């Protein structure tokens, strides 16, 4: 799916993306609207809907922020917690556990 998304974006958005890249334009316009640049907007319109339907995880669905400013309502809030309990022991390069104290 991600390969299709990249190919589709290349086919549909090459011109606006080249202009954005060559001119080093920012991802977003000024606040308060922070509109996407023409490249990101093209990708959002041409590849976004199908990607959102079938891709499963995406940065926004995973609650991950990126360099693209998004409306907070479009980013899923996920409470993160450590999956590893704290222990004073640390794995050594040899694979043996040694005390960190």
mmCIF file of C-alpha atoms in Angstrom:
data_model
loop_
_atom_site.group_PDB
_atom_site.id
_atom_site.type_symbol
_atom_site.label_atom_id
_atom_site.label_comp_id
_atom_site.label_asym_id
_atom_site.label_seq_id
_atom_site.Cartn_x
_atom_site.Cartn_y
_atom_site.Cartn_z
ATOM 1 C CA UNK A 1 0.000 0.000 0.000
ATOM 2 C CA UNK A 2 2.784 2.418 0.877
ATOM 3 C CA UNK A 3 4.492 1.714 -2.477
ATOM 4 C CA UNK A 4 1.244 2.402 -4.339
ATOM 5 C CA UNK A 5 0.826 5.613 -2.339
ATOM 6 C CA UNK A 6 4.328 6.785 -3.309
ATOM 7 C CA UNK A 7 3.855 5.919 -6.995
ATOM 8 C CA UNK A 8 0.429 7.570 -7.098
ATOM 9 C CA UNK A 9 1.788 10.724 -5.451
ATOM 10 C CA UNK A 10 4.716 10.813 -7.913
ATOM 11 C CA UNK A 11 2.355 10.467 -10.875
ATOM 12 C CA UNK A 12 -0.119 13.080 -9.666
ATOM 13 C CA UNK A 13 1.995 15.538 -7.694
ATOM 14 C CA UNK A 14 5.432 15.637 -9.323
ATOM 15 C CA UNK A 15 5.184 19.240 -10.532
ATOM 16 C CA UNK A 16 3.958 20.877 -7.297
ATOM 17 C CA UNK A 17 6.355 18.765 -5.236
ATOM 18 C CA UNK A 18 9.358 19.717 -7.372
ATOM 19 C CA UNK A 19 8.483 23.395 -7.020
ATOM 20 C CA UNK A 20 8.123 23.074 -3.237
ATOM 21 C CA UNK A 21 11.415 21.171 -3.007
ATOM 22 C CA UNK A 22 13.386 23.523 -5.275
ATOM 23 C CA UNK A 23 12.105 26.639 -3.514
ATOM 24 C CA UNK A 24 12.516 25.093 -0.027
ATOM 25 C CA UNK A 25 8.948 26.040 0.872
ATOM 26 C CA UNK A 26 7.649 25.202 4.359
ATOM 27 C CA UNK A 27 5.160 22.370 4.943
ATOM 28 C CA UNK A 28 2.491 24.771 6.155
ATOM 29 C CA UNK A 29 1.371 28.330 5.608
ATOM 30 C CA UNK A 30 1.085 30.895 8.401
ATOM 31 C CA UNK A 31 -1.217 30.477 11.407
ATOM 32 C CA UNK A 32 -4.011 30.324 12.247
ATOM 33 C CA UNK A 33 -4.968 28.230 9.184
ATOM 34 C CA UNK A 34 -1.535 26.623 8.609
ATOM 35 C CA UNK A 35 -2.651 25.386 5.180
ATOM 36 C CA UNK A 36 -0.590 22.588 3.614
ATOM 37 C CA UNK A 37 1.822 23.538 0.834
ATOM 38 C CA UNK A 38 0.795 22.536 -2.721
ATOM 39 C CA UNK A 39 2.804 19.302 -2.660
ATOM 40 C CA UNK A 40 1.364 18.022 0.619
ATOM 41 C CA UNK A 41 -2.123 19.139 -0.358
ATOM 42 C CA UNK A 42 -1.845 17.280 -3.683
ATOM 43 C CA UNK A 43 -0.708 14.140 -1.854
ATOM 44 C CA UNK A 44 -3.535 14.535 0.661
ATOM 45 C CA UNK A 45 -6.149 14.836 -2.122
ATOM 46 C CA UNK A 46 -4.800 12.282 -4.613
ATOM 47 C CA UNK A 47 -3.451 9.549 -2.325
ATOM 48 C CA UNK A 48 -4.851 10.316 1.114
ATOM 49 C CA UNK A 49 -8.380 8.874 0.921
ATOM 50 C CA UNK A 50 -7.330 5.387 -0.237
ATOM 51 C CA UNK A 51 -4.370 5.319 2.145
ATOM 52 C CA UNK A 52 -6.642 6.166 5.077
ATOM 53 C CA UNK A 53 -9.057 3.373 4.120
ATOM 54 C CA UNK A 54 -6.603 0.505 3.755
ATOM 55 C CA UNK A 55 -3.202 1.343 5.220
ATOM 56 C CA UNK A 56 -3.995 0.459 8.812
ATOM 57 C CA UNK A 57 -1.525 2.508 10.826
ATOM 58 C CA UNK A 58 -0.449 5.984 9.926
ATOM 59 C CA UNK A 59 1.383 8.604 11.932
ATOM 60 C CA UNK A 60 -1.834 10.457 12.737
ATOM 61 C CA UNK A 61 -3.741 7.284 13.639
ATOM 62 C CA UNK A 62 -0.848 6.299 15.871
ATOM 63 C CA UNK A 63 -0.831 9.645 17.686
ATOM 64 C CA UNK A 64 2.611 10.556 16.316
ATOM 65 C CA UNK A 65 3.410 14.149 15.499
ATOM 66 C CA UNK A 66 5.394 15.130 12.418
ATOM 67 C CA UNK A 67 6.808 18.289 10.883
ATOM 68 C CA UNK A 68 3.419 18.886 9.247
ATOM 69 C CA UNK A 69 1.110 21.012 11.388
ATOM 70 C CA UNK A 70 -2.285 19.292 11.668
ATOM 71 C CA UNK A 71 -5.548 20.071 13.405
ATOM 72 C CA UNK A 72 -5.381 18.441 16.826
ATOM 73 C CA UNK A 73 -8.712 16.705 16.192
ATOM 74 C CA UNK A 74 -7.126 14.756 13.296
ATOM 75 C CA UNK A 75 -4.400 13.194 15.486
ATOM 76 C CA UNK A 76 -5.510 10.261 17.608
ATOM 77 C CA UNK A 77 -4.553 10.782 21.269
ATOM 78 C CA UNK A 78 -2.738 7.724 22.594
ATOM 79 C CA UNK A 79 -1.490 7.418 26.157
ATOM 80 C CA UNK A 80 2.000 5.943 26.033
ATOM 81 C CA UNK A 81 3.387 3.832 28.816
ATOM 82 C CA UNK A 82 6.554 1.842 29.146
ATOM 83 C CA UNK A 83 6.230 -1.830 28.252
ATOM 84 C CA UNK A 84 9.362 -2.623 30.231
ATOM 85 C CA UNK A 85 9.248 -2.431 34.016
ATOM 86 C CA UNK A 86 12.059 -0.497 35.655
ATOM 87 C CA UNK A 87 14.916 -2.654 36.784
ATOM 88 C CA UNK A 88 18.342 -1.663 38.081
ATOM 89 C CA UNK A 89 19.885 -4.322 35.859
ATOM 90 C CA UNK A 90 21.120 -3.504 32.394
ATOM 91 C CA UNK A 91 21.998 -5.948 29.605
ATOM 92 C CA UNK A 92 25.727 -5.978 28.891
ATOM 93 C CA UNK A 93 27.168 -6.392 25.355
ATOM 94 C CA UNK A 94 27.796 -10.066 26.139
ATOM 95 C CA UNK A 95 24.082 -10.544 26.797
ATOM 96 C CA UNK A 96 24.559 -11.082 30.517
ATOM 97 C CA UNK A 97 22.731 -8.867 32.955
ATOM 98 C CA UNK A 98 24.869 -6.735 35.217
ATOM 99 C CA UNK A 99 23.864 -4.421 38.012
ATOM 100 C CA UNK A 100 23.870 -0.735 37.080
ATOM 101 C CA UNK A 101 24.596 0.217 40.681
#
